[in-house]
Short mmCIF file of C-alpha atoms in Angstrom, two decimals:
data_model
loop_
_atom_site.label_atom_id
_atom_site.label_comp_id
_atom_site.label_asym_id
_atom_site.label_seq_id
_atom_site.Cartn_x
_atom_site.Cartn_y
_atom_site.Cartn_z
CA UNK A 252 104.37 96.59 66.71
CA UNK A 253 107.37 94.93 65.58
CA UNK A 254 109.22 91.79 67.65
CA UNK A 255 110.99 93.57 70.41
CA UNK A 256 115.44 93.51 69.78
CA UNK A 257 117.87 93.41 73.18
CA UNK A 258 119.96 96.96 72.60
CA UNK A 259 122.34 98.63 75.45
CA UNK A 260 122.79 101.89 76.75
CA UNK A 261 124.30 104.72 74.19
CA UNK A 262 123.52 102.12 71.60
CA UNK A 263 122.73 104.04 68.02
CA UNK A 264 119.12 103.11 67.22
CA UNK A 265 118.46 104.70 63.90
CA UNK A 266 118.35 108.72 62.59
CA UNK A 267 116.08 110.90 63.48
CA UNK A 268 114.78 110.80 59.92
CA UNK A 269 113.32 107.39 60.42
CA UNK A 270 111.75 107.77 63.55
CA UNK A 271 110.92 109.76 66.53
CA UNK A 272 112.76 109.17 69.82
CA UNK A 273 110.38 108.14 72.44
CA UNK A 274 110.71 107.05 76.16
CA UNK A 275 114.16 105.32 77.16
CA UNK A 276 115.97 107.43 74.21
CA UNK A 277 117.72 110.81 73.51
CA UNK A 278 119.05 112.44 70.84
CA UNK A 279 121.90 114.15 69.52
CA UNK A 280 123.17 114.72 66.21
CA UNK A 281 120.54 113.55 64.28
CA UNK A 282 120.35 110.21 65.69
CA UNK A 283 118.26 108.35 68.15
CA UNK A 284 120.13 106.38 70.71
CA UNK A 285 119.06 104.28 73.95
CA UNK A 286 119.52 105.83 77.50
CA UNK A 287 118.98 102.70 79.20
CA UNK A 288 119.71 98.90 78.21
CA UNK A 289 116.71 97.02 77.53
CA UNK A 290 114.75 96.16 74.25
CA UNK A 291 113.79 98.39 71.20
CA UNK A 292 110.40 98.61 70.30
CA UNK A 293 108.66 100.42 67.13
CA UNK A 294 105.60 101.55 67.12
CA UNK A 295 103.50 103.30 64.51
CA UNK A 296 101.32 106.21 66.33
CA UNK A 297 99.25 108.55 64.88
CA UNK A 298 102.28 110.66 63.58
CA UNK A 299 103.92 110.03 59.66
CA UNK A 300 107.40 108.45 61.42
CA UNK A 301 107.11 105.50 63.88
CA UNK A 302 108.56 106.18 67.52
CA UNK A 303 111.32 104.12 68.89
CA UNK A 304 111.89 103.50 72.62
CA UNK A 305 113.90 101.44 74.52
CA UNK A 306 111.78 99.23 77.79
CA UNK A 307 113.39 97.24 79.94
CA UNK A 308 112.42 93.81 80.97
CA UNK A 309 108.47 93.69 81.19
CA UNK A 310 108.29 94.12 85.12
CA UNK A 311 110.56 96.78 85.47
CA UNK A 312 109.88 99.10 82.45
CA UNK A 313 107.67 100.95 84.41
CA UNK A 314 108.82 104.82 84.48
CA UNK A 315 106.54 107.76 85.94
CA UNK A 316 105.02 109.22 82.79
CA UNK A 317 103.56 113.45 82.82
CA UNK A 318 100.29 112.63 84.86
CA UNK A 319 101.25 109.71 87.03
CA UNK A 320 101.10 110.22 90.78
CA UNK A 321 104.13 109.18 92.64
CA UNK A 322 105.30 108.52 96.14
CA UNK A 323 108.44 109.70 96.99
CA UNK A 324 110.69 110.84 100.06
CA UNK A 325 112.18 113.98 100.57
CA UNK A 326 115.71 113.63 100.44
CA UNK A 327 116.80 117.57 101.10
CA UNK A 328 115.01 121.09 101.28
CA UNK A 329 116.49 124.70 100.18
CA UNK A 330 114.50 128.14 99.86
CA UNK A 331 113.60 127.22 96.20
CA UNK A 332 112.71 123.57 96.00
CA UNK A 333 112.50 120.07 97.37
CA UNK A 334 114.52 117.16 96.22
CA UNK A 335 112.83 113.81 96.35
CA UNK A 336 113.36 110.35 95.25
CA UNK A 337 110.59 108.35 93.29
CA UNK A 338 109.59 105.07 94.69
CA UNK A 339 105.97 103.94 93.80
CA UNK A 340 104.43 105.12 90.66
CA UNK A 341 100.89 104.63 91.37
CA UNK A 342 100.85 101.36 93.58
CA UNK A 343 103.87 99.95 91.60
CA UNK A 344 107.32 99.79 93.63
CA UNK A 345 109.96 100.95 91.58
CA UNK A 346 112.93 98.48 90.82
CA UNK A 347 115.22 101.90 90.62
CA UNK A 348 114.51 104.96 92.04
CA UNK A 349 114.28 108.21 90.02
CA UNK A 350 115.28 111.35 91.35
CA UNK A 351 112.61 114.18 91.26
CA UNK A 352 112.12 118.03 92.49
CA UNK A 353 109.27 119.78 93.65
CA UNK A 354 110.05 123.78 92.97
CA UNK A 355 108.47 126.30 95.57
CA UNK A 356 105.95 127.54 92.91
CA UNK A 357 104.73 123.96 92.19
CA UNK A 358 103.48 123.08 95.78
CA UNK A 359 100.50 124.80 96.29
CA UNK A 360 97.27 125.78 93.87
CA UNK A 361 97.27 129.10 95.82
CA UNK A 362 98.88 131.93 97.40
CA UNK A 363 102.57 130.45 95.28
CA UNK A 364 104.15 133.81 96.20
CA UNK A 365 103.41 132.83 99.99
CA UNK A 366 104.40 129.19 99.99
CA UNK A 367 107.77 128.54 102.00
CA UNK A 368 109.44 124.97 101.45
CA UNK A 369 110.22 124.19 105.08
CA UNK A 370 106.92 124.61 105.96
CA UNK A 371 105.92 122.56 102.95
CA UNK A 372 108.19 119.13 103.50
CA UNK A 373 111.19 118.18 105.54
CA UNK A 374 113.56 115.42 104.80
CA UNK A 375 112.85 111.90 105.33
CA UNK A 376 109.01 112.65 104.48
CA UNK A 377 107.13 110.54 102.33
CA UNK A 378 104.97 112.42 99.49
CA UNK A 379 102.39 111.84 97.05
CA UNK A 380 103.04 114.25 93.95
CA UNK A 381 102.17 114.51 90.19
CA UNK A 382 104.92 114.30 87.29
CA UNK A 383 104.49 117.24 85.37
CA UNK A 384 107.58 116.87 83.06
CA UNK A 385 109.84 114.50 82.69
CA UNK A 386 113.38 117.22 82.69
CA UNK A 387 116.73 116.11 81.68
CA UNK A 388 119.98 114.44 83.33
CA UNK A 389 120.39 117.44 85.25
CA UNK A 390 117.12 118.67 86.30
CA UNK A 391 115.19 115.15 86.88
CA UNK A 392 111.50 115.03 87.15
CA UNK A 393 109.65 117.83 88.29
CA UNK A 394 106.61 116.87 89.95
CA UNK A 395 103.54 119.11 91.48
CA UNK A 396 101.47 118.91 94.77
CA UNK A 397 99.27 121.38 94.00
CA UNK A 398 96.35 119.44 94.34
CA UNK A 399 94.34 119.01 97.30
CA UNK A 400 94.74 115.04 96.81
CA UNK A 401 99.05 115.53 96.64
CA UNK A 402 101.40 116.85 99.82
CA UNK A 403 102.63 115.00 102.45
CA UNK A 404 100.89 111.55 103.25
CA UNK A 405 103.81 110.13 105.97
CA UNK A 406 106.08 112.87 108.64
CA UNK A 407 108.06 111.65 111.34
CA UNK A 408 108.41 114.82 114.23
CA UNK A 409 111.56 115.23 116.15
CA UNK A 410 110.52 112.61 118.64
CA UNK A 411 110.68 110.79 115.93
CA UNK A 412 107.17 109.65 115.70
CA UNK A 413 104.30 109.44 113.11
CA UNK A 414 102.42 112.57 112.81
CA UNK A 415 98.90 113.21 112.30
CA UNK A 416 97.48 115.55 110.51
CA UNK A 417 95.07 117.78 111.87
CA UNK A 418 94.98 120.48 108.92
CA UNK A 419 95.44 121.11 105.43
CA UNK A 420 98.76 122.88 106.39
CA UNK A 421 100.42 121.01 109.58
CA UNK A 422 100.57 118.09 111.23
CA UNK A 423 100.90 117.36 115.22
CA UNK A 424 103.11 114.66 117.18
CA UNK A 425 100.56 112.50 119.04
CA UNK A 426 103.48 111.91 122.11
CA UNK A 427 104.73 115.49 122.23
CA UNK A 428 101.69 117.56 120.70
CA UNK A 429 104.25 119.77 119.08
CA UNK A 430 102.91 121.23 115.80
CA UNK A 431 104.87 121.27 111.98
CA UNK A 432 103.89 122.50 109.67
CA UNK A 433 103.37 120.54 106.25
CA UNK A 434 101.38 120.83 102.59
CA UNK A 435 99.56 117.64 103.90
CA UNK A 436 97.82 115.58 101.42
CA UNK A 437 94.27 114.75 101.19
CA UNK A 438 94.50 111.24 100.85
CA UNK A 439 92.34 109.12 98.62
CA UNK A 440 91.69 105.86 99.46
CA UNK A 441 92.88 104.05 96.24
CA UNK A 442 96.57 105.64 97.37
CA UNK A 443 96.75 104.10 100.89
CA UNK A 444 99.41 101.32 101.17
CA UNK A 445 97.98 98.98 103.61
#
């Protein structure tokens, strides 16, 4: 590892000759620049040209990487997918949030064909979920529940009170014992906020 150098967003890094453009960088025209402002680092992996990215300052250059589980809240819900925002990776607040989406064929292991998004999340509900690619500008991260362990962990009903859940697929308002229906999330005990 080389000594880490301040650089801003858009900055020009270096060509994509020299290196290979690695988290907090794009590229375009043959050149490597930074998509965020923070400070360059080089490092020498297993591959012939070194790979540059750009970190910000040491406690917030955390970003959710493929295969980190996240907690984020549904922001809106259409036939197709979920939008969410990322706020914990792991355990980890986020200084920024990131904006995700969960497609319909990404919420469930099983029966994708069957699964229905507004009996999957709602908005305002808080989610754990698995990145499973990192996407563009436009796209964001796309993240997965289709574990048993991912789904919804925290759902408010119309009374506006905490629900429980009382299946793998909904959850019940303990004042009104109304019924939703959710992908709820096994929850593991390492992922419980206290």
């Amino acid at each position: 590892r080389q000594p880490l150098s301040p650089c801003v967003t858009g900055e020009r890094l270096c060509s994509t000759e020299e290196a290979t453009a690695g988290s907090g960088t794009y590229t375009r025209h043959g050149f490597i620049f930074s998509s965020l402002a923070g400070c360059l680092e080089r490092r020498n992996e297993d591959s012939e040209l070194p790979v540059v990215s750009v970190v910000r300052d040491s406690e917030s250059q955390l970003l959710p990487n493929v295969g980190a589980v996240v907690t984020c809240k549904v922001c809106s819900i259409n036939s197709r997918f979920a939008k969410v925002h990322i706020l914990y990776v792991g355990s980890t607040p986020l200084k920024s949030t990131f904006r995700g989406t969960i497609r319909r064929e990404d919420i469930r292991a099983t029966e994708k064909d069957k699964v229905e998004v507004y009996k999957s999340f709602r908005p305002s509900d808080i989610v754990l979920a698995k990145v499973i690619s990192l996407g563009d500008a436009q796209s964001n991260y796309l993240l997965s529940t289709a574990e048993n362990e991912l789904g919804v962990v925290v759902a408010r009903s119309e009374a506006g009170v905490q629900m429980v859940p009382i299946s793998w697929c909904e959850m019940q308002c303990p004042r009104t014992h109304t019924k939703e229906f959710r992908k709820v999330a096994r929850v593991q005990p390492q992922f419980l906020q206290t």
